[in-house]
């Protein structure tokens, strides 16, 4: 019997620099020794969302580091970040960092009224 895949199993990837994971994603995932079948394609965006929704203070901090290191933001991810920031789902320092990243992305990519 095989277990259903969960992105929670990939959270340790967030402990490594984003560029290093991206340079060898298959190798980084293989090091985790996950025995369940992985989804194709593997979504690092989904991994980031799993970290943000984890309820733990640790994983959102790791996700913030990836975003600061250049993980690509998009409209949906920014919206999700700001909803969670306004809902005070993160430690204050993490919420401030994530809110600033999302607002900067919005200023750069959304039309001004």
PDB file of N, CA and C in Angstrom:
ATOM      1  N   UNK A   1       0.846  -1.183   0.000  1.00  0.00           N
ATOM      2  CA  UNK A   1       0.000   0.000   0.000  1.00  0.00           C
ATOM      3  C   UNK A   1       0.890   1.245   0.000  1.00  0.00           C
ATOM      4  N   UNK A   2       0.620   2.155  -0.917  1.00  0.00           N
ATOM      5  CA  UNK A   2       1.397   3.396  -0.968  1.00  0.00           C
ATOM      6  C   UNK A   2       0.603   4.518  -0.324  1.00  0.00           C
ATOM      7  N   UNK A   3       1.335   5.392   0.335  1.00  0.00           N
ATOM      8  CA  UNK A   3       0.686   6.541   0.968  1.00  0.00           C
ATOM      9  C   UNK A   3       0.491   7.648  -0.057  1.00  0.00           C
ATOM     10  N   UNK A   4      -0.553   8.442   0.155  1.00  0.00           N
ATOM     11  CA  UNK A   4      -0.812   9.579  -0.719  1.00  0.00           C
ATOM     12  C   UNK A   4       0.211  10.671  -0.427  1.00  0.00           C
ATOM     13  N   UNK A   5       0.724  11.285  -1.473  1.00  0.00           N
ATOM     14  CA  UNK A   5       1.756  12.311  -1.346  1.00  0.00           C
ATOM     15  C   UNK A   5       1.233  13.535  -0.599  1.00  0.00           C
ATOM     16  N   UNK A   6       2.106  14.133   0.192  1.00  0.00           N
ATOM     17  CA  UNK A   6       1.807  15.381   0.887  1.00  0.00           C
ATOM     18  C   UNK A   6       2.997  16.322   0.737  1.00  0.00           C
ATOM     19  N   UNK A   7       2.727  17.578   0.408  1.00  0.00           N
ATOM     20  CA  UNK A   7       3.811  18.560   0.286  1.00  0.00           C
ATOM     21  C   UNK A   7       4.500  18.820   1.624  1.00  0.00           C
ATOM     22  N   UNK A   8       3.875  18.430   2.715  1.00  0.00           N
ATOM     23  CA  UNK A   8       4.520  18.555   4.031  1.00  0.00           C
ATOM     24  C   UNK A   8       5.856  17.810   4.033  1.00  0.00           C
ATOM     25  N   UNK A   9       5.930  16.713   3.311  1.00  0.00           N
ATOM     26  CA  UNK A   9       7.159  15.926   3.263  1.00  0.00           C
ATOM     27  C   UNK A   9       8.309  16.696   2.619  1.00  0.00           C
ATOM     28  N   UNK A  10       7.989  17.698   1.808  1.00  0.00           N
ATOM     29  CA  UNK A  10       9.028  18.472   1.121  1.00  0.00           C
ATOM     30  C   UNK A  10       9.452  19.722   1.891  1.00  0.00           C
ATOM     31  N   UNK A  11       8.800  20.016   3.004  1.00  0.00           N
ATOM     32  CA  UNK A  11       9.137  21.230   3.756  1.00  0.00           C
ATOM     33  C   UNK A  11      10.630  21.362   4.062  1.00  0.00           C
ATOM     34  N   UNK A  12      11.365  20.288   4.340  1.00  0.00           N
ATOM     35  CA  UNK A  12      12.803  20.449   4.599  1.00  0.00           C
ATOM     36  C   UNK A  12      13.582  21.092   3.441  1.00  0.00           C
ATOM     37  N   UNK A  13      13.034  21.067   2.232  1.00  0.00           N
ATOM     38  CA  UNK A  13      13.702  21.768   1.125  1.00  0.00           C
ATOM     39  C   UNK A  13      13.830  23.256   1.420  1.00  0.00           C
ATOM     40  N   UNK A  14      12.876  23.804   2.163  1.00  0.00           N
ATOM     41  CA  UNK A  14      12.888  25.236   2.473  1.00  0.00           C
ATOM     42  C   UNK A  14      14.037  25.620   3.402  1.00  0.00           C
ATOM     43  N   UNK A  15      14.679  24.644   4.009  1.00  0.00           N
ATOM     44  CA  UNK A  15      15.820  24.923   4.884  1.00  0.00           C
ATOM     45  C   UNK A  15      17.097  25.171   4.088  1.00  0.00           C
ATOM     46  N   UNK A  16      17.043  24.916   2.799  1.00  0.00           N
ATOM     47  CA  UNK A  16      18.196  25.121   1.912  1.00  0.00           C
ATOM     48  C   UNK A  16      17.964  26.385   1.091  1.00  0.00           C
ATOM     49  N   UNK A  17      19.029  27.016   0.633  1.00  0.00           N
ATOM     50  CA  UNK A  17      18.840  28.195  -0.225  1.00  0.00           C
ATOM     51  C   UNK A  17      18.037  27.835  -1.478  1.00  0.00           C
ATOM     52  N   UNK A  18      17.147  28.746  -1.859  1.00  0.00           N
ATOM     53  CA  UNK A  18      16.267  28.509  -3.010  1.00  0.00           C
ATOM     54  C   UNK A  18      17.072  28.217  -4.275  1.00  0.00           C
ATOM     55  N   UNK A  19      18.132  28.982  -4.523  1.00  0.00           N
ATOM     56  CA  UNK A  19      18.927  28.791  -5.739  1.00  0.00           C
ATOM     57  C   UNK A  19      19.560  27.399  -5.764  1.00  0.00           C
ATOM     58  N   UNK A  20      19.983  26.901  -4.618  1.00  0.00           N
ATOM     59  CA  UNK A  20      20.608  25.579  -4.574  1.00  0.00           C
ATOM     60  C   UNK A  20      19.583  24.484  -4.863  1.00  0.00           C
ATOM     61  N   UNK A  21      18.389  24.631  -4.335  1.00  0.00           N
ATOM     62  CA  UNK A  21      17.330  23.653  -4.614  1.00  0.00           C
ATOM     63  C   UNK A  21      16.981  23.690  -6.101  1.00  0.00           C
ATOM     64  N   UNK A  22      16.862  24.886  -6.658  1.00  0.00           N
ATOM     65  CA  UNK A  22      16.503  25.020  -8.074  1.00  0.00           C
ATOM     66  C   UNK A  22      17.596  24.479  -8.990  1.00  0.00           C
ATOM     67  N   UNK A  23      18.852  24.586  -8.564  1.00  0.00           N
ATOM     68  CA  UNK A  23      19.960  24.110  -9.388  1.00  0.00           C
ATOM     69  C   UNK A  23      19.919  22.594  -9.571  1.00  0.00           C
ATOM     70  N   UNK A  24      19.377  21.883  -8.593  1.00  0.00           N
ATOM     71  CA  UNK A  24      19.287  20.423  -8.682  1.00  0.00           C
ATOM     72  C   UNK A  24      18.056  19.936  -7.924  1.00  0.00           C
ATOM     73  N   UNK A  25      16.891  20.295  -8.419  1.00  0.00           N
ATOM     74  CA  UNK A  25      15.647  19.903  -7.751  1.00  0.00           C
ATOM     75  C   UNK A  25      15.519  18.387  -7.610  1.00  0.00           C
ATOM     76  N   UNK A  26      15.767  17.606  -8.670  1.00  0.00           N
ATOM     77  CA  UNK A  26      15.644  16.149  -8.495  1.00  0.00           C
ATOM     78  C   UNK A  26      16.584  15.605  -7.412  1.00  0.00           C
ATOM     79  N   UNK A  27      17.796  16.113  -7.360  1.00  0.00           N
ATOM     80  CA  UNK A  27      18.750  15.664  -6.351  1.00  0.00           C
ATOM     81  C   UNK A  27      18.333  16.067  -4.952  1.00  0.00           C
ATOM     82  N   UNK A  28      17.847  17.299  -4.816  1.00  0.00           N
ATOM     83  CA  UNK A  28      17.409  17.789  -3.503  1.00  0.00           C
ATOM     84  C   UNK A  28      16.231  16.967  -2.987  1.00  0.00           C
ATOM     85  N   UNK A  29      15.304  16.636  -3.871  1.00  0.00           N
ATOM     86  CA  UNK A  29      14.144  15.829  -3.479  1.00  0.00           C
ATOM     87  C   UNK A  29      14.584  14.403  -3.153  1.00  0.00           C
ATOM     88  N   UNK A  30      15.502  13.858  -3.943  1.00  0.00           N
ATOM     89  CA  UNK A  30      15.979  12.488  -3.704  1.00  0.00           C
ATOM     90  C   UNK A  30      16.630  12.362  -2.327  1.00  0.00           C
ATOM     91  N   UNK A  31      17.317  13.418  -1.880  1.00  0.00           N
ATOM     92  CA  UNK A  31      17.963  13.387  -0.564  1.00  0.00           C
ATOM     93  C   UNK A  31      16.950  13.239   0.574  1.00  0.00           C
ATOM     94  N   UNK A  32      15.697  13.608   0.325  1.00  0.00           N
ATOM     95  CA  UNK A  32      14.665  13.490   1.359  1.00  0.00           C
ATOM     96  C   UNK A  32      14.168  12.056   1.525  1.00  0.00           C
ATOM     97  N   UNK A  33      14.481  11.198   0.554  1.00  0.00           N
ATOM     98  CA  UNK A  33      14.117   9.776   0.609  1.00  0.00           C
ATOM     99  C   UNK A  33      12.616   9.551   0.838  1.00  0.00           C
ATOM    100  N   UNK A  34      11.822  10.187   0.013  1.00  0.00           N
ATOM    101  CA  UNK A  34      10.365  10.026   0.093  1.00  0.00           C
ATOM    102  C   UNK A  34       9.991   8.775  -0.692  1.00  0.00           C
ATOM    103  N   UNK A  35       9.291   7.856  -0.045  1.00  0.00           N
ATOM    104  CA  UNK A  35       8.975   6.594  -0.712  1.00  0.00           C
ATOM    105  C   UNK A  35       7.652   6.616  -1.467  1.00  0.00           C
ATOM    106  N   UNK A  36       6.862   7.641  -1.294  1.00  0.00           N
ATOM    107  CA  UNK A  36       5.584   7.751  -2.015  1.00  0.00           C
ATOM    108  C   UNK A  36       5.832   8.343  -3.403  1.00  0.00           C
ATOM    109  N   UNK A  37       4.970   8.027  -4.362  1.00  0.00           N
ATOM    110  CA  UNK A  37       5.106   8.631  -5.687  1.00  0.00           C
ATOM    111  C   UNK A  37       4.941  10.153  -5.599  1.00  0.00           C
ATOM    112  N   UNK A  38       5.799  10.868  -6.306  1.00  0.00           N
ATOM    113  CA  UNK A  38       5.745  12.328  -6.322  1.00  0.00           C
ATOM    114  C   UNK A  38       4.841  12.805  -7.450  1.00  0.00           C
ATOM    115  N   UNK A  39       4.184  13.946  -7.263  1.00  0.00           N
ATOM    116  CA  UNK A  39       3.349  14.479  -8.345  1.00  0.00           C
ATOM    117  C   UNK A  39       4.223  14.966  -9.499  1.00  0.00           C
ATOM    118  N   UNK A  40       3.674  14.912 -10.672  1.00  0.00           N
ATOM    119  CA  UNK A  40       4.354  15.440 -11.861  1.00  0.00           C
ATOM    120  C   UNK A  40       3.480  16.509 -12.480  1.00  0.00           C
ATOM    121  N   UNK A  41       3.924  17.718 -12.644  1.00  0.00           N
ATOM    122  CA  UNK A  41       5.205  18.228 -12.157  1.00  0.00           C
ATOM    123  C   UNK A  41       5.116  18.558 -10.670  1.00  0.00           C
ATOM    124  N   UNK A  42       6.260  18.608 -10.037  1.00  0.00           N
ATOM    125  CA  UNK A  42       6.355  18.990  -8.636  1.00  0.00           C
ATOM    126  C   UNK A  42       6.196  20.505  -8.548  1.00  0.00           C
ATOM    127  N   UNK A  43       5.323  20.985  -7.689  1.00  0.00           N
ATOM    128  CA  UNK A  43       5.029  22.421  -7.593  1.00  0.00           C
ATOM    129  C   UNK A  43       5.681  23.030  -6.358  1.00  0.00           C
ATOM    130  N   UNK A  44       6.737  23.805  -6.574  1.00  0.00           N
ATOM    131  CA  UNK A  44       7.371  24.492  -5.454  1.00  0.00           C
ATOM    132  C   UNK A  44       6.469  25.594  -4.920  1.00  0.00           C
ATOM    133  N   UNK A  45       5.584  26.104  -5.757  1.00  0.00           N
ATOM    134  CA  UNK A  45       4.601  27.092  -5.291  1.00  0.00           C
ATOM    135  C   UNK A  45       3.681  26.443  -4.251  1.00  0.00           C
ATOM    136  N   UNK A  46       3.265  25.220  -4.531  1.00  0.00           N
ATOM    137  CA  UNK A  46       2.415  24.483  -3.583  1.00  0.00           C
ATOM    138  C   UNK A  46       3.178  24.199  -2.289  1.00  0.00           C
ATOM    139  N   UNK A  47       4.466  23.920  -2.411  1.00  0.00           N
ATOM    140  CA  UNK A  47       5.303  23.730  -1.222  1.00  0.00           C
ATOM    141  C   UNK A  47       5.325  25.005  -0.384  1.00  0.00           C
ATOM    142  N   UNK A  48       5.487  26.144  -1.043  1.00  0.00           N
ATOM    143  CA  UNK A  48       5.510  27.422  -0.333  1.00  0.00           C
ATOM    144  C   UNK A  48       4.174  27.675   0.366  1.00  0.00           C
ATOM    145  N   UNK A  49       3.067  27.405  -0.315  1.00  0.00           N
ATOM    146  CA  UNK A  49       1.744  27.583   0.294  1.00  0.00           C
ATOM    147  C   UNK A  49       1.552  26.643   1.489  1.00  0.00           C
ATOM    148  N   UNK A  50       2.063  25.434   1.378  1.00  0.00           N
ATOM    149  CA  UNK A  50       1.988  24.492   2.497  1.00  0.00           C
ATOM    150  C   UNK A  50       2.736  25.046   3.701  1.00  0.00           C
ATOM    151  N   UNK A  51       3.896  25.632   3.462  1.00  0.00           N
ATOM    152  CA  UNK A  51       4.683  26.225   4.553  1.00  0.00           C
ATOM    153  C   UNK A  51       3.937  27.389   5.189  1.00  0.00           C
ATOM    154  N   UNK A  52       3.343  28.233   4.358  1.00  0.00           N
ATOM    155  CA  UNK A  52       2.641  29.413   4.870  1.00  0.00           C
ATOM    156  C   UNK A  52       1.407  29.025   5.680  1.00  0.00           C
ATOM    157  N   UNK A  53       0.780  27.925   5.322  1.00  0.00           N
ATOM    158  CA  UNK A  53      -0.436  27.479   6.005  1.00  0.00           C
ATOM    159  C   UNK A  53      -0.163  26.436   7.090  1.00  0.00           C
ATOM    160  N   UNK A  54       1.089  26.214   7.419  1.00  0.00           N
ATOM    161  CA  UNK A  54       1.457  25.119   8.322  1.00  0.00           C
ATOM    162  C   UNK A  54       1.016  25.323   9.767  1.00  0.00           C
ATOM    163  N   UNK A  55       0.814  26.569  10.171  1.00  0.00           N
ATOM    164  CA  UNK A  55       0.474  26.835  11.563  1.00  0.00           C
ATOM    165  C   UNK A  55       1.685  26.878  12.477  1.00  0.00           C
ATOM    166  N   UNK A  56       2.821  26.562  11.938  1.00  0.00           N
ATOM    167  CA  UNK A  56       4.081  26.597  12.680  1.00  0.00           C
ATOM    168  C   UNK A  56       4.762  27.942  12.438  1.00  0.00           C
ATOM    169  N   UNK A  57       5.471  28.494  13.403  1.00  0.00           N
ATOM    170  CA  UNK A  57       6.210  29.725  13.132  1.00  0.00           C
ATOM    171  C   UNK A  57       7.459  29.477  12.282  1.00  0.00           C
ATOM    172  N   UNK A  58       7.975  28.251  12.284  1.00  0.00           N
ATOM    173  CA  UNK A  58       9.239  27.955  11.610  1.00  0.00           C
ATOM    174  C   UNK A  58       9.124  27.963  10.083  1.00  0.00           C
ATOM    175  N   UNK A  59       8.161  27.234   9.537  1.00  0.00           N
ATOM    176  CA  UNK A  59       8.084  27.081   8.082  1.00  0.00           C
ATOM    177  C   UNK A  59       7.753  28.386   7.359  1.00  0.00           C
ATOM    178  N   UNK A  60       6.875  29.248   7.872  1.00  0.00           N
ATOM    179  CA  UNK A  60       6.689  30.544   7.209  1.00  0.00           C
ATOM    180  C   UNK A  60       7.977  31.383   7.182  1.00  0.00           C
ATOM    181  N   UNK A  61       8.808  31.253   8.225  1.00  0.00           N
ATOM    182  CA  UNK A  61      10.106  31.952   8.219  1.00  0.00           C
ATOM    183  C   UNK A  61      10.972  31.446   7.073  1.00  0.00           C
ATOM    184  N   UNK A  62      10.992  30.134   6.887  1.00  0.00           N
ATOM    185  CA  UNK A  62      11.761  29.548   5.786  1.00  0.00           C
ATOM    186  C   UNK A  62      11.192  29.981   4.433  1.00  0.00           C
ATOM    187  N   UNK A  63       9.869  30.017   4.321  1.00  0.00           N
ATOM    188  CA  UNK A  63       9.227  30.464   3.078  1.00  0.00           C
ATOM    189  C   UNK A  63       9.580  31.919   2.791  1.00  0.00           C
ATOM    190  N   UNK A  64       9.601  32.753   3.822  1.00  0.00           N
ATOM    191  CA  UNK A  64       9.970  34.164   3.647  1.00  0.00           C
ATOM    192  C   UNK A  64      11.390  34.275   3.107  1.00  0.00           C
ATOM    193  N   UNK A  65      12.286  33.436   3.593  1.00  0.00           N
ATOM    194  CA  UNK A  65      13.662  33.465   3.087  1.00  0.00           C
ATOM    195  C   UNK A  65      13.702  33.117   1.607  1.00  0.00           C
ATOM    196  N   UNK A  66      12.942  32.114   1.193  1.00  0.00           N
ATOM    197  CA  UNK A  66      12.906  31.759  -0.230  1.00  0.00           C
ATOM    198  C   UNK A  66      12.387  32.927  -1.059  1.00  0.00           C
ATOM    199  N   UNK A  67      11.338  33.575  -0.589  1.00  0.00           N
ATOM    200  CA  UNK A  67      10.785  34.711  -1.331  1.00  0.00           C
ATOM    201  C   UNK A  67      11.802  35.844  -1.406  1.00  0.00           C
ATOM    202  N   UNK A  68      12.512  36.090  -0.338  1.00  0.00           N
ATOM    203  CA  UNK A  68      13.541  37.133  -0.335  1.00  0.00           C
ATOM    204  C   UNK A  68      14.718  36.761  -1.235  1.00  0.00           C
ATOM    205  N   UNK A  69      14.936  35.476  -1.431  1.00  0.00           N
ATOM    206  CA  UNK A  69      16.022  35.004  -2.291  1.00  0.00           C
ATOM    207  C   UNK A  69      15.632  34.970  -3.765  1.00  0.00           C
ATOM    208  N   UNK A  70      14.371  35.290  -4.069  1.00  0.00           N
ATOM    209  CA  UNK A  70      13.971  35.387  -5.464  1.00  0.00           C
ATOM    210  C   UNK A  70      12.913  34.419  -5.942  1.00  0.00           C
ATOM    211  N   UNK A  71      12.331  33.624  -5.052  1.00  0.00           N
ATOM    212  CA  UNK A  71      11.239  32.751  -5.485  1.00  0.00           C
ATOM    213  C   UNK A  71      10.176  33.623  -6.150  1.00  0.00           C
ATOM    214  N   UNK A  72       9.690  33.236  -7.332  1.00  0.00           N
ATOM    215  CA  UNK A  72       8.775  34.111  -8.072  1.00  0.00           C
ATOM    216  C   UNK A  72       7.395  34.258  -7.424  1.00  0.00           C
ATOM    217  N   UNK A  73       7.017  35.493  -7.234  1.00  0.00           N
ATOM    218  CA  UNK A  73       5.677  35.817  -6.738  1.00  0.00           C
ATOM    219  C   UNK A  73       4.725  35.953  -7.918  1.00  0.00           C
ATOM    220  N   UNK A  74       3.451  35.794  -7.669  1.00  0.00           N
ATOM    221  CA  UNK A  74       2.417  36.047  -8.665  1.00  0.00           C
ATOM    222  C   UNK A  74       1.226  36.657  -7.937  1.00  0.00           C
ATOM    223  N   UNK A  75       0.216  37.042  -8.690  1.00  0.00           N
ATOM    224  CA  UNK A  75      -0.936  37.723  -8.098  1.00  0.00           C
ATOM    225  C   UNK A  75      -1.604  36.868  -7.021  1.00  0.00           C
ATOM    226  N   UNK A  76      -1.838  35.606  -7.320  1.00  0.00           N
ATOM    227  CA  UNK A  76      -2.509  34.727  -6.362  1.00  0.00           C
ATOM    228  C   UNK A  76      -1.709  34.522  -5.091  1.00  0.00           C
ATOM    229  N   UNK A  77      -0.410  34.359  -5.235  1.00  0.00           N
ATOM    230  CA  UNK A  77       0.443  34.170  -4.065  1.00  0.00           C
ATOM    231  C   UNK A  77       0.490  35.440  -3.222  1.00  0.00           C
ATOM    232  N   UNK A  78       0.562  36.600  -3.871  1.00  0.00           N
ATOM    233  CA  UNK A  78       0.542  37.872  -3.132  1.00  0.00           C
ATOM    234  C   UNK A  78      -0.769  38.044  -2.373  1.00  0.00           C
ATOM    235  N   UNK A  79      -1.864  37.722  -3.025  1.00  0.00           N
ATOM    236  CA  UNK A  79      -3.166  37.829  -2.369  1.00  0.00           C
ATOM    237  C   UNK A  79      -3.214  36.926  -1.139  1.00  0.00           C
ATOM    238  N   UNK A  80      -2.748  35.706  -1.292  1.00  0.00           N
ATOM    239  CA  UNK A  80      -2.735  34.749  -0.174  1.00  0.00           C
ATOM    240  C   UNK A  80      -1.845  35.255   0.960  1.00  0.00           C
ATOM    241  N   UNK A  81      -0.677  35.788   0.605  1.00  0.00           N
ATOM    242  CA  UNK A  81       0.229  36.327   1.624  1.00  0.00           C
ATOM    243  C   UNK A  81      -0.438  37.438   2.416  1.00  0.00           C
ATOM    244  N   UNK A  82      -1.042  38.389   1.695  1.00  0.00           N
ATOM    245  CA  UNK A  82      -1.649  39.536   2.372  1.00  0.00           C
ATOM    246  C   UNK A  82      -2.846  39.117   3.230  1.00  0.00           C
ATOM    247  N   UNK A  83      -3.625  38.150   2.766  1.00  0.00           N
ATOM    248  CA  UNK A  83      -4.738  37.643   3.587  1.00  0.00           C
ATOM    249  C   UNK A  83      -4.219  37.069   4.896  1.00  0.00           C
ATOM    250  N   UNK A  84      -3.156  36.276   4.807  1.00  0.00           N
ATOM    251  CA  UNK A  84      -2.584  35.653   6.005  1.00  0.00           C
ATOM    252  C   UNK A  84      -1.920  36.700   6.905  1.00  0.00           C
ATOM    253  N   UNK A  85      -1.271  37.699   6.297  1.00  0.00           N
ATOM    254  CA  UNK A  85      -0.642  38.766   7.088  1.00  0.00           C
ATOM    255  C   UNK A  85      -1.715  39.547   7.840  1.00  0.00           C
ATOM    256  N   UNK A  86      -2.788  39.936   7.131  1.00  0.00           N
ATOM    257  CA  UNK A  86      -3.867  40.694   7.775  1.00  0.00           C
ATOM    258  C   UNK A  86      -4.593  39.863   8.829  1.00  0.00           C
ATOM    259  N   UNK A  87      -4.612  38.556   8.661  1.00  0.00           N
ATOM    260  CA  UNK A  87      -5.217  37.668   9.649  1.00  0.00           C
ATOM    261  C   UNK A  87      -4.280  37.337  10.803  1.00  0.00           C
ATOM    262  N   UNK A  88      -3.115  37.966  10.777  1.00  0.00           N
ATOM    263  CA  UNK A  88      -2.104  37.779  11.839  1.00  0.00           C
ATOM    264  C   UNK A  88      -1.753  36.304  12.042  1.00  0.00           C
ATOM    265  N   UNK A  89      -1.544  35.616  10.921  1.00  0.00           N
ATOM    266  CA  UNK A  89      -1.226  34.190  10.958  1.00  0.00           C
ATOM    267  C   UNK A  89       0.253  33.917  11.223  1.00  0.00           C
ATOM    268  N   UNK A  90       1.073  34.967  11.156  1.00  0.00           N
ATOM    269  CA  UNK A  90       2.513  34.789  11.289  1.00  0.00           C
ATOM    270  C   UNK A  90       3.045  35.562  12.485  1.00  0.00           C
ATOM    271  N   UNK A  91       4.259  35.192  12.915  1.00  0.00           N
ATOM    272  CA  UNK A  91       4.961  36.020  13.890  1.00  0.00           C
ATOM    273  C   UNK A  91       5.079  37.419  13.299  1.00  0.00           C
ATOM    274  N   UNK A  92       5.120  38.432  14.142  1.00  0.00           N
ATOM    275  CA  UNK A  92       5.111  39.809  13.665  1.00  0.00           C
ATOM    276  C   UNK A  92       6.232  40.086  12.669  1.00  0.00           C
ATOM    277  N   UNK A  93       7.444  39.676  12.973  1.00  0.00           N
ATOM    278  CA  UNK A  93       8.567  39.976  12.077  1.00  0.00           C
ATOM    279  C   UNK A  93       8.399  39.286  10.723  1.00  0.00           C
ATOM    280  N   UNK A  94       7.901  38.068  10.726  1.00  0.00           N
ATOM    281  CA  UNK A  94       7.678  37.334   9.475  1.00  0.00           C
ATOM    282  C   UNK A  94       6.540  37.980   8.697  1.00  0.00           C
ATOM    283  N   UNK A  95       5.473  38.347   9.386  1.00  0.00           N
ATOM    284  CA  UNK A  95       4.354  39.017   8.728  1.00  0.00           C
ATOM    285  C   UNK A  95       4.777  40.324   8.080  1.00  0.00           C
ATOM    286  N   UNK A  96       5.625  41.075   8.754  1.00  0.00           N
ATOM    287  CA  UNK A  96       6.109  42.335   8.185  1.00  0.00           C
ATOM    288  C   UNK A  96       6.933  42.084   6.935  1.00  0.00           C
ATOM    289  N   UNK A  97       7.799  41.087   6.984  1.00  0.00           N
ATOM    290  CA  UNK A  97       8.631  40.764   5.813  1.00  0.00           C
ATOM    291  C   UNK A  97       7.772  40.304   4.640  1.00  0.00           C
ATOM    292  N   UNK A  98       6.832  39.394   4.920  1.00  0.00           N
ATOM    293  CA  UNK A  98       5.981  38.870   3.848  1.00  0.00           C
ATOM    294  C   UNK A  98       5.060  39.947   3.291  1.00  0.00           C
ATOM    295  N   UNK A  99       4.513  40.780   4.167  1.00  0.00           N
ATOM    296  CA  UNK A  99       3.656  41.869   3.710  1.00  0.00           C
ATOM    297  C   UNK A  99       4.410  42.839   2.821  1.00  0.00           C
ATOM    298  N   UNK A 100       5.632  43.173   3.200  1.00  0.00           N
ATOM    299  CA  UNK A 100       6.444  44.092   2.394  1.00  0.00           C
ATOM    300  C   UNK A 100       6.755  43.495   1.025  1.00  0.00           C
ATOM    301  N   UNK A 101       7.084  42.209   0.980  1.00  0.00           N
ATOM    302  CA  UNK A 101       7.360  41.554  -0.301  1.00  0.00           C
ATOM    303  C   UNK A 101       6.133  41.574  -1.208  1.00  0.00           C
ATOM    304  N   UNK A 102       4.975  41.238  -0.645  1.00  0.00           N
ATOM    305  CA  UNK A 102       3.742  41.195  -1.440  1.00  0.00           C
ATOM    306  C   UNK A 102       3.361  42.582  -1.938  1.00  0.00           C
ATOM    307  N   UNK A 103       3.464  43.583  -1.083  1.00  0.00           N
ATOM    308  CA  UNK A 103       3.103  44.947  -1.491  1.00  0.00           C
ATOM    309  C   UNK A 103       4.059  45.475  -2.552  1.00  0.00           C
ATOM    310  N   UNK A 104       5.348  45.156  -2.421  1.00  0.00           N
ATOM    311  CA  UNK A 104       6.319  45.578  -3.438  1.00  0.00           C
ATOM    312  C   UNK A 104       5.975  44.944  -4.783  1.00  0.00           C
ATOM    313  N   UNK A 105       5.648  43.646  -4.768  1.00  0.00           N
ATOM    314  CA  UNK A 105       5.283  42.973  -6.010  1.00  0.00           C
ATOM    315  C   UNK A 105       4.056  43.635  -6.623  1.00  0.00           C
ATOM    316  N   UNK A 106       3.053  43.942  -5.805  1.00  0.00           N
ATOM    317  CA  UNK A 106       1.836  44.580  -6.313  1.00  0.00           C
ATOM    318  C   UNK A 106       2.147  45.938  -6.937  1.00  0.00           C
ATOM    319  N   UNK A 107       2.981  46.737  -6.288  1.00  0.00           N
ATOM    320  CA  UNK A 107       3.339  48.057  -6.845  1.00  0.00           C
ATOM    321  C   UNK A 107       4.017  47.914  -8.201  1.00  0.00           C
ATOM    322  N   UNK A 108       4.822  46.883  -8.360  1.00  0.00           N
ATOM    323  CA  UNK A 108       5.576  46.692  -9.594  1.00  0.00           C
ATOM    324  C   UNK A 108       4.765  46.048 -10.711  1.00  0.00           C
ATOM    325  N   UNK A 109       3.719  45.297 -10.371  1.00  0.00           N
ATOM    326  CA  UNK A 109       3.029  44.497 -11.380  1.00  0.00           C
ATOM    327  C   UNK A 109       1.555  44.818 -11.603  1.00  0.00           C
ATOM    328  N   UNK A 110       0.946  45.544 -10.699  1.00  0.00           N
ATOM    329  CA  UNK A 110      -0.474  45.849 -10.869  1.00  0.00           C
ATOM    330  C   UNK A 110      -0.643  47.304 -11.278  1.00  0.00           C
ATOM    331  N   UNK A 111      -1.618  47.579 -12.146  1.00  0.00           N
ATOM    332  CA  UNK A 111      -1.842  48.970 -12.559  1.00  0.00           C
ATOM    333  C   UNK A 111      -2.310  49.817 -11.378  1.00  0.00           C
ATOM    334  N   UNK A 112      -1.853  51.048 -11.362  1.00  0.00           N
ATOM    335  CA  UNK A 112      -2.293  51.969 -10.307  1.00  0.00           C
ATOM    336  C   UNK A 112      -3.598  52.625 -10.732  1.00  0.00           C
ATOM    337  N   UNK A 113      -4.500  52.849  -9.769  1.00  0.00           N
ATOM    338  CA  UNK A 113      -5.809  53.428 -10.120  1.00  0.00           C
ATOM    339  C   UNK A 113      -5.707  54.874 -10.534  1.00  0.00           C
TER     340      UNK A 113
END
